[in-house]
Tab-separated table of C-alpha atoms in Angstrom:
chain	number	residue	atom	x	y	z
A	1	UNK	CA	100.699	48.629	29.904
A	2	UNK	CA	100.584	45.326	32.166
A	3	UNK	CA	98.504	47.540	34.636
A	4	UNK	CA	96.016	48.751	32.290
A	5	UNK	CA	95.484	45.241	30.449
A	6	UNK	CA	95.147	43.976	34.223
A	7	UNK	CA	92.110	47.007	34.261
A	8	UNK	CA	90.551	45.896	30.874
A	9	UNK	CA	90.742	42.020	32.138
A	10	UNK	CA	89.261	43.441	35.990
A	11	UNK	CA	86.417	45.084	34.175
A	12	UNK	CA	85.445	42.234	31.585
A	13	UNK	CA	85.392	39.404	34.387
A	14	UNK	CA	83.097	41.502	36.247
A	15	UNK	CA	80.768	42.570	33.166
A	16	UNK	CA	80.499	38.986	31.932
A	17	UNK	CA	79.759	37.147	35.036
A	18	UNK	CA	77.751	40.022	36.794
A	19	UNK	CA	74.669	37.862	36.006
A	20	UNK	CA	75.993	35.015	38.020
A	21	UNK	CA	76.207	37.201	41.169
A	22	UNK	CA	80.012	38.819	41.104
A	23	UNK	CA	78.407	41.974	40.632
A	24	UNK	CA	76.899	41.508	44.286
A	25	UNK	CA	80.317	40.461	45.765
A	26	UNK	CA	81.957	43.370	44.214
A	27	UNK	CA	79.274	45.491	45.964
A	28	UNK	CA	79.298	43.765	49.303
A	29	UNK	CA	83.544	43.999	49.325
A	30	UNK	CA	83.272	47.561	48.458
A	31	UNK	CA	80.916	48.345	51.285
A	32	UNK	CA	83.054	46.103	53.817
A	33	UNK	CA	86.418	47.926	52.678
A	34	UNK	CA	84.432	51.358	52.919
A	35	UNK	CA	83.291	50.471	56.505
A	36	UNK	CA	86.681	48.988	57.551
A	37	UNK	CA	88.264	52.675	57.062
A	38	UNK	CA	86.519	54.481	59.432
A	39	UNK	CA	86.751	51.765	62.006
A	40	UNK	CA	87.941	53.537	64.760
A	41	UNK	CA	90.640	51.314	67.038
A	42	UNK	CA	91.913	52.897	69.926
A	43	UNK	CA	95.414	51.970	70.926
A	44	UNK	CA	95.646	51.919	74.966
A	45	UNK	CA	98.974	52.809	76.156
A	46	UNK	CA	99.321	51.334	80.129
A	47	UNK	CA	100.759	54.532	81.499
A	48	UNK	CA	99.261	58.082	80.673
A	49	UNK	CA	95.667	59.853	82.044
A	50	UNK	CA	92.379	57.890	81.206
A	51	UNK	CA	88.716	58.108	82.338
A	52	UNK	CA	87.308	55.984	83.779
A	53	UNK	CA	85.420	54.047	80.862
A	54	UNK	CA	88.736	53.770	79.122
A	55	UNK	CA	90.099	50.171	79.096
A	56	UNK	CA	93.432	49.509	80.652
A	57	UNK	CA	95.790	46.508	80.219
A	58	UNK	CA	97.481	45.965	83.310
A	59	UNK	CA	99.231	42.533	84.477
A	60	UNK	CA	99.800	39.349	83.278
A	61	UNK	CA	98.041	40.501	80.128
A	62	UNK	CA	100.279	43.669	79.732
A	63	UNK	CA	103.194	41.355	79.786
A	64	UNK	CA	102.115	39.579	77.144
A	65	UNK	CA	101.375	41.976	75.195
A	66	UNK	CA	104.497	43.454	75.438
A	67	UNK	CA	105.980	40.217	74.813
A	68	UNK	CA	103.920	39.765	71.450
A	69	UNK	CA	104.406	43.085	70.496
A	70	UNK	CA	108.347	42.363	70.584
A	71	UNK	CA	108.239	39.187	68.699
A	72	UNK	CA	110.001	39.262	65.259
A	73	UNK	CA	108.127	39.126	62.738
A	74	UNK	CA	110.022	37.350	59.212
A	75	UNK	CA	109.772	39.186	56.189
A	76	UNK	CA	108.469	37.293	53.154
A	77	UNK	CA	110.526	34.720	51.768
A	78	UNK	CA	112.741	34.429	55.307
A	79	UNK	CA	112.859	31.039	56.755
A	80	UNK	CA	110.645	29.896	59.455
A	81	UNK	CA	111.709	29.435	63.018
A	82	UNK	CA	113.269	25.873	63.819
A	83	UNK	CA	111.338	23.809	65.632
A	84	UNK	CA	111.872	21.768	68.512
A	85	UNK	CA	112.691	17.930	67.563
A	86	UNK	CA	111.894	16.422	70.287
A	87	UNK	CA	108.313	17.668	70.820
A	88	UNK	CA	106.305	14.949	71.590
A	89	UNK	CA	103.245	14.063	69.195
A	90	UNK	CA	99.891	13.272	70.787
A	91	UNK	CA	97.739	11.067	68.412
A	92	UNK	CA	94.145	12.461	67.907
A	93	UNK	CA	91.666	10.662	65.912
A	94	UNK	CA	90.254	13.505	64.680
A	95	UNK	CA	93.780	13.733	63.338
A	96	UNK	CA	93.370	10.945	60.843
A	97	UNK	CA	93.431	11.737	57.026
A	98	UNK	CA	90.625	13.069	55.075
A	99	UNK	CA	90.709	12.939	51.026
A	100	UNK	CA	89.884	16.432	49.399
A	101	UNK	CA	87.797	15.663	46.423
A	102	UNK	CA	87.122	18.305	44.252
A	103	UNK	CA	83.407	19.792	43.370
A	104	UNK	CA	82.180	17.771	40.329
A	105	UNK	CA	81.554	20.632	37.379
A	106	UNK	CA	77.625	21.236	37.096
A	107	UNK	CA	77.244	18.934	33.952
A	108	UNK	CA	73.923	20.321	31.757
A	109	UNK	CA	72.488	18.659	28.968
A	110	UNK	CA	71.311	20.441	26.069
A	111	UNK	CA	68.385	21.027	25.003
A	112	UNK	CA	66.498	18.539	22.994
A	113	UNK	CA	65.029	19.199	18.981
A	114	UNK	CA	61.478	20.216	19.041
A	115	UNK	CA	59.199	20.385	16.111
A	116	UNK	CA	60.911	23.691	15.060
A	117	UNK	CA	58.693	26.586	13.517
A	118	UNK	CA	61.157	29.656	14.241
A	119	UNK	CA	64.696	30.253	13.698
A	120	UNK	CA	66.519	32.601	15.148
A	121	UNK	CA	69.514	34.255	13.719
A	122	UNK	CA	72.511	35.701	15.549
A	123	UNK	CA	73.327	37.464	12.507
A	124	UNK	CA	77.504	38.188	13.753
A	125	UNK	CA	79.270	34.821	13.406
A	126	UNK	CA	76.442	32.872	11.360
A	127	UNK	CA	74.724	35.258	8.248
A	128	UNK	CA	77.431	38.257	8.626
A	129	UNK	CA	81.351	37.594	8.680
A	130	UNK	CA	82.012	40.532	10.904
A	131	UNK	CA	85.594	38.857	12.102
A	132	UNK	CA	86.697	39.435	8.501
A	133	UNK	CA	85.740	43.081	7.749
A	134	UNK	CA	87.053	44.051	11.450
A	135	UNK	CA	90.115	42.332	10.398
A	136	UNK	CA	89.971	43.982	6.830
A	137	UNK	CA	89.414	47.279	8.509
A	138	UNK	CA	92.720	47.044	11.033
A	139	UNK	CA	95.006	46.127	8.108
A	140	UNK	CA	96.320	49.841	7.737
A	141	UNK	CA	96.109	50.269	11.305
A	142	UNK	CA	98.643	47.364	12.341
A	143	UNK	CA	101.980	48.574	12.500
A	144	UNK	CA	104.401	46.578	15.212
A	145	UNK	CA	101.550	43.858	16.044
A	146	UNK	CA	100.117	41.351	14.124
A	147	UNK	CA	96.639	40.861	12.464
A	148	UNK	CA	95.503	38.373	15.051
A	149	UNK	CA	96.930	41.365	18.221
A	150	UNK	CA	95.590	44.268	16.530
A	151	UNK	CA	91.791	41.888	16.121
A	152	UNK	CA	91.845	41.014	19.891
A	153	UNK	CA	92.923	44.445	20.677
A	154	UNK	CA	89.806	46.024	19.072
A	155	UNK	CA	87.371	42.963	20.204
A	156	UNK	CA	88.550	43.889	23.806
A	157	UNK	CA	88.218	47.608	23.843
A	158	UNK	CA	84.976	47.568	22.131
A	159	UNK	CA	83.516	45.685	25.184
A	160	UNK	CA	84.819	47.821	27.399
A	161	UNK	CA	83.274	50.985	25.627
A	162	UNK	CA	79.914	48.557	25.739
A	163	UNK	CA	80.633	48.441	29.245
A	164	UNK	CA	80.859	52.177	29.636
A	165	UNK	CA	78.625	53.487	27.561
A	166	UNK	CA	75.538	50.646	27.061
A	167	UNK	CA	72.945	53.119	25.375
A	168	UNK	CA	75.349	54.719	23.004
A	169	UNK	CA	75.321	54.114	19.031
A	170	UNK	CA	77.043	51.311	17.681
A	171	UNK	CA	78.647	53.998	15.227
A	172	UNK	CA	80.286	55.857	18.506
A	173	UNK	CA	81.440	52.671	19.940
A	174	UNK	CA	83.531	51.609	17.037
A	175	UNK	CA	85.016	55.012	16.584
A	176	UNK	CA	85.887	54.957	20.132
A	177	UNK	CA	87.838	51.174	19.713
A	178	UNK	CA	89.181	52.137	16.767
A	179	UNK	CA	91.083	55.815	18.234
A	180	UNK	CA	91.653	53.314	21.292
A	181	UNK	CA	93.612	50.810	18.606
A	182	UNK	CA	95.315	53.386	16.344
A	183	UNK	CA	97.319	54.954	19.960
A	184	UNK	CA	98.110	51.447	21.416
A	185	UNK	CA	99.659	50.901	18.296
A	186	UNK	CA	101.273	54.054	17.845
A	187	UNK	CA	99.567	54.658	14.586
A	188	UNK	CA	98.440	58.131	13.208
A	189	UNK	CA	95.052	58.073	11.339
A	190	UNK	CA	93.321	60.898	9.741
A	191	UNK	CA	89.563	61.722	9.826
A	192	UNK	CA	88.909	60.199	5.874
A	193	UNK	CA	90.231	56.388	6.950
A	194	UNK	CA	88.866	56.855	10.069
A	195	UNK	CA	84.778	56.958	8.546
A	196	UNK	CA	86.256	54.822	5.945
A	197	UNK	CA	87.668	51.681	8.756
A	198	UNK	CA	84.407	52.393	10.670
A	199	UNK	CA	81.807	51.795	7.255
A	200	UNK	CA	83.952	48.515	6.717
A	201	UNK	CA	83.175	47.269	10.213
A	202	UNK	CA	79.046	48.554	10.405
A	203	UNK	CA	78.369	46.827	7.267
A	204	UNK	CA	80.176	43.223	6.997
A	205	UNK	CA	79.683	41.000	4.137
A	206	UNK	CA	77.738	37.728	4.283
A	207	UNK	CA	79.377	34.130	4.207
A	208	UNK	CA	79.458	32.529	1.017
A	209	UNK	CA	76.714	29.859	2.742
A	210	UNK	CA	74.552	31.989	4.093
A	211	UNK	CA	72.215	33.143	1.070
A	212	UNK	CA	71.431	29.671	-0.101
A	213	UNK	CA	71.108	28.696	3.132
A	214	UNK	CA	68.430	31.016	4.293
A	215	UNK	CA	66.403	31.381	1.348
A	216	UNK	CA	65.898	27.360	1.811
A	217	UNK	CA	64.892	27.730	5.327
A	218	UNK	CA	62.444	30.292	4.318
A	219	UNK	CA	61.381	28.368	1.544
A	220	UNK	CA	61.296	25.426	3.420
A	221	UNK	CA	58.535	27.423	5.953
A	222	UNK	CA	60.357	28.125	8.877
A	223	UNK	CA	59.997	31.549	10.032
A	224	UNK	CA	62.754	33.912	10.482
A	225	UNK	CA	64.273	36.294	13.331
A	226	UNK	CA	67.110	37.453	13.122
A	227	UNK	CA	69.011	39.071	16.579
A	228	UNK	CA	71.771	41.930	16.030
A	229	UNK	CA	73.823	44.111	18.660
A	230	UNK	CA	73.372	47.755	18.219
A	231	UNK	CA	70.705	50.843	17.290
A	232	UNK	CA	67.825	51.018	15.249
A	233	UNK	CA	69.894	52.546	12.376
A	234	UNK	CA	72.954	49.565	12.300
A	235	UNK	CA	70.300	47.277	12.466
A	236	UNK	CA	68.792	48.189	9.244
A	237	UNK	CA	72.237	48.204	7.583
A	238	UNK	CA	73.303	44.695	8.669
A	239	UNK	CA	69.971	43.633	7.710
A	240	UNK	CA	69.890	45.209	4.454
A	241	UNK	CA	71.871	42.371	2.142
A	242	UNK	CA	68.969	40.118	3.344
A	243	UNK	CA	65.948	41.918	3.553
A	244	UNK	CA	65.173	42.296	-0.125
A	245	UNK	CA	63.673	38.643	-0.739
A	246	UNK	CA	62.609	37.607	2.755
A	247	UNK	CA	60.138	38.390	5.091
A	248	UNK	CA	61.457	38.636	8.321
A	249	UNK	CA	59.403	37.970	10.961
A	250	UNK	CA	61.062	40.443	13.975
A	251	UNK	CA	64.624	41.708	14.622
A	252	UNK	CA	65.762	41.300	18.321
A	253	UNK	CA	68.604	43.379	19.598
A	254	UNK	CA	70.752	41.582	21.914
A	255	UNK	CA	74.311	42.331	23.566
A	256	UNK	CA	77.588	42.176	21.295
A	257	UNK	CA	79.961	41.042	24.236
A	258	UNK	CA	77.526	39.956	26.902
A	259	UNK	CA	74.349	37.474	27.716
A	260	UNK	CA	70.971	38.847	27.712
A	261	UNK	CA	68.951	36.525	29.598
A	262	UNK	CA	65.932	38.751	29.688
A	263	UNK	CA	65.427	38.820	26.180
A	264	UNK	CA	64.837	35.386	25.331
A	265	UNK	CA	61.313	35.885	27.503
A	266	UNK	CA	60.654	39.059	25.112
A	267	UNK	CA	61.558	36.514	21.976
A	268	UNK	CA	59.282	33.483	23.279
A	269	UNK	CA	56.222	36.617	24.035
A	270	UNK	CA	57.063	37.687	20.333
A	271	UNK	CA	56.544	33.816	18.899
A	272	UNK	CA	53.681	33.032	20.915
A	273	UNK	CA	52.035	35.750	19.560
A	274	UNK	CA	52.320	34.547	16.065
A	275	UNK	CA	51.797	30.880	16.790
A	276	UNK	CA	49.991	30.297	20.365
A	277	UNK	CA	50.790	27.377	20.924
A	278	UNK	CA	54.227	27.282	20.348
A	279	UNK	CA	56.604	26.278	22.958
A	280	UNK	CA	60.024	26.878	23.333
A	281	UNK	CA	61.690	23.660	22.159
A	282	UNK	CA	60.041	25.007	18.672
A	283	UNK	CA	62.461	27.864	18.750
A	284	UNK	CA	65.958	27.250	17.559
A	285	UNK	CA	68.664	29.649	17.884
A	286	UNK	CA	71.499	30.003	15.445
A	287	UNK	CA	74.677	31.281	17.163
A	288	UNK	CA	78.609	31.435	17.185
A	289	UNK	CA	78.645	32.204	20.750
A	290	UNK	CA	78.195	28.991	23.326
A	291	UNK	CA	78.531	31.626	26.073
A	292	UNK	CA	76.613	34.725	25.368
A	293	UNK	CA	73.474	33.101	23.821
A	294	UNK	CA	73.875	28.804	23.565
A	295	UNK	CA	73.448	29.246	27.924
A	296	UNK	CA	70.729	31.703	28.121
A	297	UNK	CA	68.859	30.148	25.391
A	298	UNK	CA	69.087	26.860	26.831
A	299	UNK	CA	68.170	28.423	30.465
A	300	UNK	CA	64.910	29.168	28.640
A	301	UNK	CA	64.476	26.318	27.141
A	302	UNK	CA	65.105	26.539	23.718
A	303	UNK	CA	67.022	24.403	21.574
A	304	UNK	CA	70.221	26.168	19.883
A	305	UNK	CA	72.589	25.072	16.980
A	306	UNK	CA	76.493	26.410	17.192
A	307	UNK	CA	78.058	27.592	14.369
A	308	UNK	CA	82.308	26.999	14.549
A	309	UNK	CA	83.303	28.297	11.585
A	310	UNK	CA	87.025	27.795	11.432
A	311	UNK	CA	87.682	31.377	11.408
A	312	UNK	CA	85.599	33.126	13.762
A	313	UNK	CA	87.016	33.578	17.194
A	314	UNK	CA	83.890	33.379	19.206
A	315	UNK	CA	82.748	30.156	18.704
A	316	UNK	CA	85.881	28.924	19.600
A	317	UNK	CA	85.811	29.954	23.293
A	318	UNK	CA	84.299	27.406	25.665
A	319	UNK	CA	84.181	27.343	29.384
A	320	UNK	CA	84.372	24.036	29.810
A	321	UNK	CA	83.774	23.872	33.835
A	322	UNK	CA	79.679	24.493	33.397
A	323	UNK	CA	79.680	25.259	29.940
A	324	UNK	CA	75.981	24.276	28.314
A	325	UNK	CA	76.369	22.272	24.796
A	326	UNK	CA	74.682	23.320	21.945
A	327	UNK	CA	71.698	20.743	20.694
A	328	UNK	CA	73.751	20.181	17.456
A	329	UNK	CA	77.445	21.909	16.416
A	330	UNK	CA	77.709	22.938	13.116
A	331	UNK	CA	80.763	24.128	10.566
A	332	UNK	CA	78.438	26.456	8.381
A	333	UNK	CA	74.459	27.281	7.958
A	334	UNK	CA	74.841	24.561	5.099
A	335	UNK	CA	75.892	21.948	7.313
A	336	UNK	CA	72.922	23.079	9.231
A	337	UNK	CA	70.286	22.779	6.474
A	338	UNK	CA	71.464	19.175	5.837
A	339	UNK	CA	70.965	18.307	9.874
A	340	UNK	CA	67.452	20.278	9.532
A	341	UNK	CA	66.789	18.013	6.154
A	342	UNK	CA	66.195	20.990	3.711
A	343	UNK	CA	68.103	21.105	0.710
A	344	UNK	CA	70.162	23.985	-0.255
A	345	UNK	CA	68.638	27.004	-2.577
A	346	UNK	CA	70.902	28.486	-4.990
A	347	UNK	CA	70.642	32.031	-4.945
């Protein structure tokens, strides 16, 4: 089990930061390690026939070689060879100490409010409480672990399937995670709570906030994206609690598990189109994700408010190091509202 959570972990670091280059230094490693096989390195005995073009070792330098080769060589975790006490120490003054500092972190700024005219939605995390109806759905499925196991269980091999598989439905991918779930936890499940544990998790509910919230914003005269992992089809459904009153301006699909950088040019081509002279300080994106959309937002200029809502799990995980910061940090869409100055619709 250790080995294959060590796999899961392998594959995730490399999927996540492959846009930060690890994906070439996997690649270059691989080829070096491939090349370093078929390396072929001749050992040269000093007695036996040889051409002429063969080296020989012969001398001096065949005794010590002979000499190194007989050397001991401690096994790990044996003590190292005494040394002599009364060798003499030459001062050098290259020799003199030299404080180590460590790197100072890259320290970004966020980006600053423009006059904002869009909004974007990441609907998971902000509109949609997916957390909950994943964690609704496992309930049956638990067994030995607990809710908060059996949730980071599924989060983790639904990546992975992302990983695998980055074309296939959203539908497949959760089926997948949850088989994946039921036999790490040693749990049977039939074919009937199967579709039923997978309906739970394609069509989460909305926060209590949300509804007021965006009905003021589009009152108010913003206009409205929203952005949503998966197909066509799951795109619809997630949309569907909110699509009856609003007009929504365009639906961007994005990663679940991973940045996107590339698709906040396609967003800013989209807005421009409507409004030509926007620019991109005019665009704020609504997330519960610092990593997977507050950096590559910000990279593209774009302002972004964070969403920590106490109990989603993705807004709570912050790499610190060279982490961006949001423009604002908010607990809920209401909270946002009140920083954006537009009062609250009921409704």
């Amino acid at each position: 089990m250790k080995c294959r959570s060590d796999h899961f972990a392998y594959r995730r670091l490399t999927s996540d930061y492959s846009w930060e280059g690890v994906t070439f230094s996997v690649d270059w490693l691989k080829m070096i390690r491939k090349e370093e096989n078929v390396l072929d390195i001749p050992l040269v005995d000093a007695s036996g026939p040889a051409s002429e073009n063969t080296p020989h070792l012969g001398g001096d330098l065949l005794a010590t070689a002979n000499a190194l080769r007989a050397m001991r060589i401690p096994l790990d975790g044996a003590a190292a060879p005494a040394k002599d006490s009364t060798e003499e120490y030459v001062f050098d003054w290259d020799d003199e100490p030299s404080p180590q500092f460590q790197l100072a972190p890259k320290h970004r700024l966020g980006v600053p409010r423009g006059d904002i005219k869009f909004i974007v939605f990441d609907l998971f995390g902000t509109v949609l409480d997916r957390d909950r109806a994943i964690r609704d759905a496992l309930s049956p499925l638990k067994g030995q672990f607990t809710a908060t196991e059996m949730f980071e269980l599924y989060i983790e091999s639904e990546a992975l399937r992302r990983i695998c598989s980055p074309d296939a439905p959203i539908s497949e991918l959760i089926r997948s995670a949850l088989e994946d779930v039921a036999r790490h936890a040693d749990v049977a499940v039939d074919e009937e709570v199967l579709n039923s544990t997978m309906q739970q998790i394609i069509r989460p509910q909305l926060y209590p906030d949300a509804m007021p919230a965006v009905n003021a914003l589009y009152m108010h005269g913003y206009r409205l994206i929203y952005m949503s992992s998966g197909d066509a089809n799951s795109i619809r459904q997630v949309q569907s609690p909110l699509a009856s009153k609003l007009e929504i301006s365009w639906t961007m699909s994005i990663a679940s598990h991973s940045p996107m950088p590339d698709s906040y040019a396609s967003l800013f081509e989209h807005c421009a189109a409507t409004v030509p002279s926007i620019k991109p300080d005019q665009i704020m994106v609504v997330t519960s994700s610092r990593y997977r959309v507050v950096e590559p937002a910000s990279d593209a200029g774009m302002p972004s408010a964070l969403v920590q809502r106490a109990e989603n799990l993705e807004s709570k995980v912050d790499f610190r190091d060279n982490g961006v910061p949001a423009t604002v940090t908010v607990d809920g869409l209401g909270s946002l509202c009140e920083w954006l100055g537009v009062p609250l619709v009921n409704g």
